[in-house]
Short mmCIF file of C-alpha atoms and ligand atoms in Angstrom, two decimals:
data_model
loop_
_atom_site.label_atom_id
_atom_site.label_comp_id
_atom_site.label_asym_id
_atom_site.label_seq_id
_atom_site.Cartn_x
_atom_site.Cartn_y
_atom_site.Cartn_z
CA MET W 275 31.74 14.26 72.21
CA LYS W 276 28.10 13.44 71.33
CA GLN W 277 25.61 15.59 73.22
CA SER W 278 22.46 13.92 74.51
CA GLU W 279 19.07 14.99 73.10
CA LYS W 280 18.01 16.04 76.60
CA LEU W 281 20.97 18.36 77.01
CA LEU W 282 20.41 19.81 73.54
CA GLU W 283 16.75 20.44 74.36
CA GLN W 284 17.81 22.25 77.53
CA ARG W 285 20.26 24.37 75.51
CA ARG W 286 17.48 25.14 72.99
CA ARG W 287 15.22 26.40 75.80
CA GLU W 288 18.07 28.58 77.07
CA MET W 289 18.57 30.01 73.56
CA VAL W 290 14.88 30.95 73.43
CA GLU W 291 15.16 32.61 76.86
CA THR W 292 18.11 34.63 75.58
CA LEU W 293 16.05 35.73 72.55
CA ARG W 294 13.24 36.80 74.91
CA GLN W 295 15.74 38.86 76.93
CA TYR W 296 16.88 40.52 73.69
CA GLY W 297 13.28 41.65 73.12
CA ILE W 298 11.91 38.96 70.80
CA SER W 299 8.30 38.48 71.90
CA ASN W 300 6.38 37.16 68.89
CA SER W 301 4.94 33.86 70.12
CA ARG W 302 4.91 32.22 66.65
CA VAL W 303 8.61 32.98 66.29
CA LEU W 304 9.52 31.77 69.78
CA GLU W 305 7.48 28.56 69.38
CA ALA W 306 9.18 27.82 66.06
CA PHE W 307 12.60 28.29 67.72
CA LEU W 308 11.60 25.78 70.40
CA ARG W 309 10.32 23.30 67.81
CA VAL W 310 13.09 23.38 65.20
CA LYS W 311 16.27 21.58 66.34
CA ARG W 312 19.02 23.95 65.24
CA HIS W 313 21.70 21.32 65.92
CA LEU W 314 20.37 19.22 62.99
CA PHE W 315 21.40 22.05 60.64
CA PHE W 316 24.96 22.10 62.01
CA PRO W 317 28.06 20.17 60.93
CA GLU W 318 28.09 16.98 63.03
CA ASP W 319 31.33 17.85 64.83
CA ALA W 320 30.00 21.25 65.92
CA VAL W 321 26.63 20.29 67.40
CA GLY W 322 27.80 21.54 70.81
CA CYS W 323 27.85 25.12 69.41
CA ALA W 324 24.36 24.97 67.90
CA TYR W 325 22.57 26.85 70.68
CA ASN W 326 25.06 29.69 71.09
CA ASP W 327 23.69 32.99 69.82
CA SER W 328 26.18 33.18 67.00
CA ALA W 329 26.59 32.49 63.28
CA TYR W 330 28.60 29.37 62.34
CA PRO W 331 30.44 28.21 59.17
CA ILE W 332 28.55 25.64 57.08
CA GLY W 333 31.06 25.27 54.21
CA PHE W 334 31.46 27.08 50.86
CA SER W 335 32.54 30.18 52.88
CA GLN W 336 28.90 30.56 54.04
CA THR W 337 27.29 30.64 57.47
CA ILE W 338 24.14 29.65 59.30
CA SER W 339 22.83 33.00 60.58
CA GLN W 340 22.87 34.00 64.26
CA PRO W 341 19.61 33.01 66.04
CA TYR W 342 18.92 36.66 66.97
CA THR W 343 19.13 37.65 63.28
CA VAL W 344 16.81 34.81 62.23
CA ALA W 345 14.39 35.84 65.00
CA ILE W 346 14.36 39.53 64.02
CA MET W 347 13.80 38.76 60.33
CA SER W 348 11.06 36.23 61.13
CA THR W 349 9.35 38.77 63.43
CA LEU W 350 9.48 41.56 60.83
CA LEU W 351 7.88 39.20 58.32
CA ALA W 352 5.26 37.77 60.71
CA GLU W 353 4.08 41.23 61.82
CA ARG W 354 3.38 42.34 58.24
CA CYS W 355 2.61 39.09 56.46
CA PRO W 356 0.99 36.58 58.79
CA GLY W 357 0.61 33.71 56.28
CA GLY W 358 0.77 32.51 52.70
CA LYS W 359 3.64 31.89 50.30
CA VAL W 360 7.13 32.96 51.29
CA LEU W 361 10.26 32.91 49.16
CA GLU W 362 13.59 32.70 50.97
CA ILE W 363 16.76 33.65 49.10
CA GLY W 364 19.83 31.84 50.44
CA THR W 365 18.83 28.38 51.73
CA GLY W 366 22.28 27.80 53.27
CA SER W 367 21.88 25.26 56.08
CA GLY W 368 18.07 25.25 55.72
CA TYR W 369 17.48 26.51 59.27
CA GLN W 370 15.71 29.80 58.43
CA ALA W 371 13.46 28.00 55.92
CA ALA W 372 12.61 25.39 58.58
CA ILE W 373 11.70 28.17 61.06
CA LEU W 374 9.38 29.76 58.46
CA GLU W 375 7.78 26.38 57.75
CA ALA W 376 7.24 25.80 61.48
CA MET W 377 5.52 29.22 61.61
CA GLY W 378 3.00 27.93 59.07
CA TYR W 379 4.17 29.52 55.83
CA GLN W 380 4.33 27.71 52.49
CA VAL W 381 8.07 28.05 51.92
CA PHE W 382 10.13 28.21 48.72
CA SER W 383 13.88 28.65 48.92
CA VAL W 384 16.70 29.24 46.41
CA GLU W 385 20.41 28.58 46.99
CA ARG W 386 23.32 29.57 44.77
CA PHE W 387 25.74 26.77 45.78
CA VAL W 388 24.68 23.38 44.46
CA GLY W 389 26.42 21.61 47.39
CA LEU W 390 24.39 23.56 49.97
CA TYR W 391 21.18 23.16 47.97
CA GLU W 392 21.59 19.36 47.77
CA ARG W 393 22.44 19.04 51.45
CA ALA W 394 19.47 21.15 52.55
CA GLU W 395 17.05 19.36 50.23
CA LYS W 396 18.12 15.95 51.62
CA LEU W 397 17.76 17.25 55.18
CA PHE W 398 14.26 18.67 54.54
CA SER W 399 13.17 15.37 53.07
CA ARG W 400 14.69 13.31 55.94
CA LEU W 401 13.06 15.52 58.59
CA GLY W 402 9.70 15.82 56.78
CA ILE W 403 10.03 19.61 56.48
CA ARG W 404 7.87 20.89 53.62
CA VAL W 405 10.16 23.40 51.89
CA LEU W 406 10.42 23.45 48.12
CA CYS W 407 13.96 24.44 47.21
CA ARG W 408 15.99 24.84 44.08
CA HIS W 409 19.48 25.68 42.94
CA GLY W 410 19.99 29.00 41.13
CA ASP W 411 20.40 32.75 41.34
CA GLY W 412 17.80 33.81 43.88
CA SER W 413 18.34 37.51 43.15
CA LEU W 414 16.08 36.81 40.14
CA GLY W 415 13.40 35.26 42.35
CA TRP W 416 11.28 32.26 41.34
CA ILE W 417 9.03 33.56 38.59
CA GLU W 418 7.06 30.32 38.10
CA GLU W 419 5.87 30.40 41.73
CA ALA W 420 5.28 34.17 42.03
CA PRO W 421 3.58 36.17 43.42
CA PHE W 422 4.77 35.78 47.02
CA ASP W 423 3.15 37.19 50.17
CA GLY W 424 6.59 37.43 51.69
CA ILE W 425 10.18 37.40 50.50
CA MET W 426 13.13 37.04 52.86
CA VAL W 427 16.66 37.61 51.60
CA THR W 428 19.26 36.09 53.93
CA ALA W 429 22.33 37.56 52.20
CA GLY W 430 23.45 41.20 51.98
CA ALA W 431 22.26 43.01 48.84
CA PRO W 432 23.94 46.10 47.36
CA ARG W 433 20.51 47.45 46.23
CA GLU W 434 16.82 46.50 45.99
CA PRO W 435 16.56 43.57 43.53
CA ARG W 436 13.92 44.65 40.96
CA PRO W 437 12.75 41.11 40.04
CA LEU W 438 12.03 40.38 43.71
CA MET W 439 9.97 43.58 44.08
CA GLN W 440 7.98 42.57 41.00
CA GLN W 441 7.32 39.11 42.44
CA LEU W 442 5.70 40.51 45.61
CA ALA W 443 1.93 40.06 45.88
CA GLU W 444 -0.31 43.06 46.63
CA LYS W 445 0.43 44.05 50.30
CA GLY W 446 3.30 41.56 50.15
CA CYS W 447 6.44 42.37 52.09
CA MET W 448 10.14 41.75 51.63
CA VAL W 449 12.71 41.61 54.45
CA ILE W 450 16.18 42.28 53.07
CA PRO W 451 19.53 43.56 54.38
CA ILE W 452 20.78 46.28 52.00
CA GLY W 453 24.06 48.18 52.04
CA GLY W 454 27.78 47.84 51.53
CA TYR W 455 29.98 44.77 51.71
CA ASP W 456 30.89 45.30 55.40
CA SER W 457 27.44 46.01 56.84
CA GLN W 458 23.85 46.28 55.74
CA GLN W 459 20.70 47.90 57.06
CA MET W 460 17.73 45.60 57.64
CA THR W 461 15.02 46.91 55.33
CA VAL W 462 11.35 46.04 54.97
CA ILE W 463 9.65 46.85 51.67
CA GLN W 464 5.87 46.56 51.43
CA ARG W 465 3.99 46.69 48.15
CA GLU W 466 0.81 48.68 47.60
CA GLY W 467 -0.13 48.56 43.94
CA ASP W 468 2.79 50.06 42.06
CA GLU W 469 4.10 51.78 45.19
CA PHE W 470 6.69 50.39 47.60
CA HIS W 471 6.88 51.59 51.23
CA ARG W 472 10.16 51.22 53.04
CA GLU W 473 11.04 50.87 56.75
CA LEU W 474 14.63 50.84 57.99
CA PHE W 475 15.99 48.94 61.02
CA GLN W 476 19.38 48.21 62.58
CA GLN W 477 22.66 47.28 60.89
CA PHE W 478 23.72 43.65 60.42
CA VAL W 479 26.62 41.87 58.76
CA PHE W 480 25.65 39.28 56.15
CA VAL W 481 27.56 37.28 53.56
CA PRO W 482 27.00 38.88 50.14
CA LEU W 483 24.06 38.24 47.83
CA VAL W 484 25.95 37.22 44.70
CA GLY W 485 24.13 37.25 41.39
CA ASN W 486 22.56 39.21 38.60
CA GLU W 487 20.82 41.63 40.98
CA GLY W 488 23.45 41.37 43.70
CA TRP W 489 27.24 41.61 43.93
CA GLU W 490 29.34 40.43 41.01
CA SER W 491 30.36 36.78 41.30
CA ARG W 492 33.94 37.29 40.15
CA VAL W 493 34.55 39.50 43.22
CA PHE W 494 33.51 36.69 45.62
N1 SAM S 180 19.22 31.16 55.46
C1 SAM S 180 20.48 30.51 55.70
C2 SAM S 180 20.44 29.57 56.88
O1 SAM S 180 19.43 29.54 57.61
O2 SAM S 180 21.42 28.83 57.07
C3 SAM S 180 21.56 31.55 55.86
C4 SAM S 180 22.58 31.37 54.86
S1 SAM S 180 23.88 32.50 54.58
C5 SAM S 180 23.79 33.80 55.74
C6 SAM S 180 23.38 33.23 53.03
C7 SAM S 180 23.17 32.25 51.91
O3 SAM S 180 22.82 32.98 50.74
C8 SAM S 180 24.40 31.43 51.54
O4 SAM S 180 24.09 30.07 51.60
C9 SAM S 180 24.72 31.87 50.11
O5 SAM S 180 25.29 30.88 49.32
C10 SAM S 180 23.35 32.29 49.63
N2 SAM S 180 23.32 33.18 48.47
C11 SAM S 180 24.10 34.27 48.20
N3 SAM S 180 23.73 34.82 47.02
C12 SAM S 180 22.69 34.06 46.54
C13 SAM S 180 21.88 34.13 45.38
N4 SAM S 180 22.04 35.07 44.44
N5 SAM S 180 20.92 33.20 45.22
C14 SAM S 180 20.75 32.22 46.14
N6 SAM S 180 21.48 32.11 47.26
C15 SAM S 180 22.44 33.03 47.46
#
């Protein structure tokens, strides 16, 4: 059944309240969550689930991330890199990129599946969201647009992808889940000259980063 815009707006406010209760307090993040309509990034027949705090399948065995996860990653980035150019790896539904754009970043995004890339690009253009995206292996970054003030990897990496570290600007920071196939530790890497400082946060479960600097594609 089609949900009315008013009901969806109410559900969006409730989602933001839930995020607040979970400890998300960054006002730029919370305002972006209020502004960006998550249901527009959902399959049409699942719009009623869009404001639950859970991940959801978007096709190609991929998912739109849980709102709490998107909020944590956006907060980690905002606290260390308040503005500038941000590269997202794993466009997926386009929701995380839209949140970053609403926070005021200049956003670039790379997606491995051509079907997801094309769908997200069409959606950005229809909604007037200024995200430049492309199809390819994001584990190699986007060399023509580097350096980036921020990089956000929204798939689980087995290790730190060297090309992404090299594409960070001075004082730039990367938010990336790193670990095994079953769970990964949220990691923030900040560049200072040739040095990289690391901070470790809680465990999450992401779909794998598949590519040259990620997991092997023939496994997934
Ligand atoms: N940011 C997405 C969103 O808001 O919907 C979350 C998408 S999902 C958790 C992770 C995405 O990373 C998937 O769409 C997957 O295809 C993509 N991905 C995995 N490995 C990739 C790679 N090497 N380059 C680009 N995208 C990749």
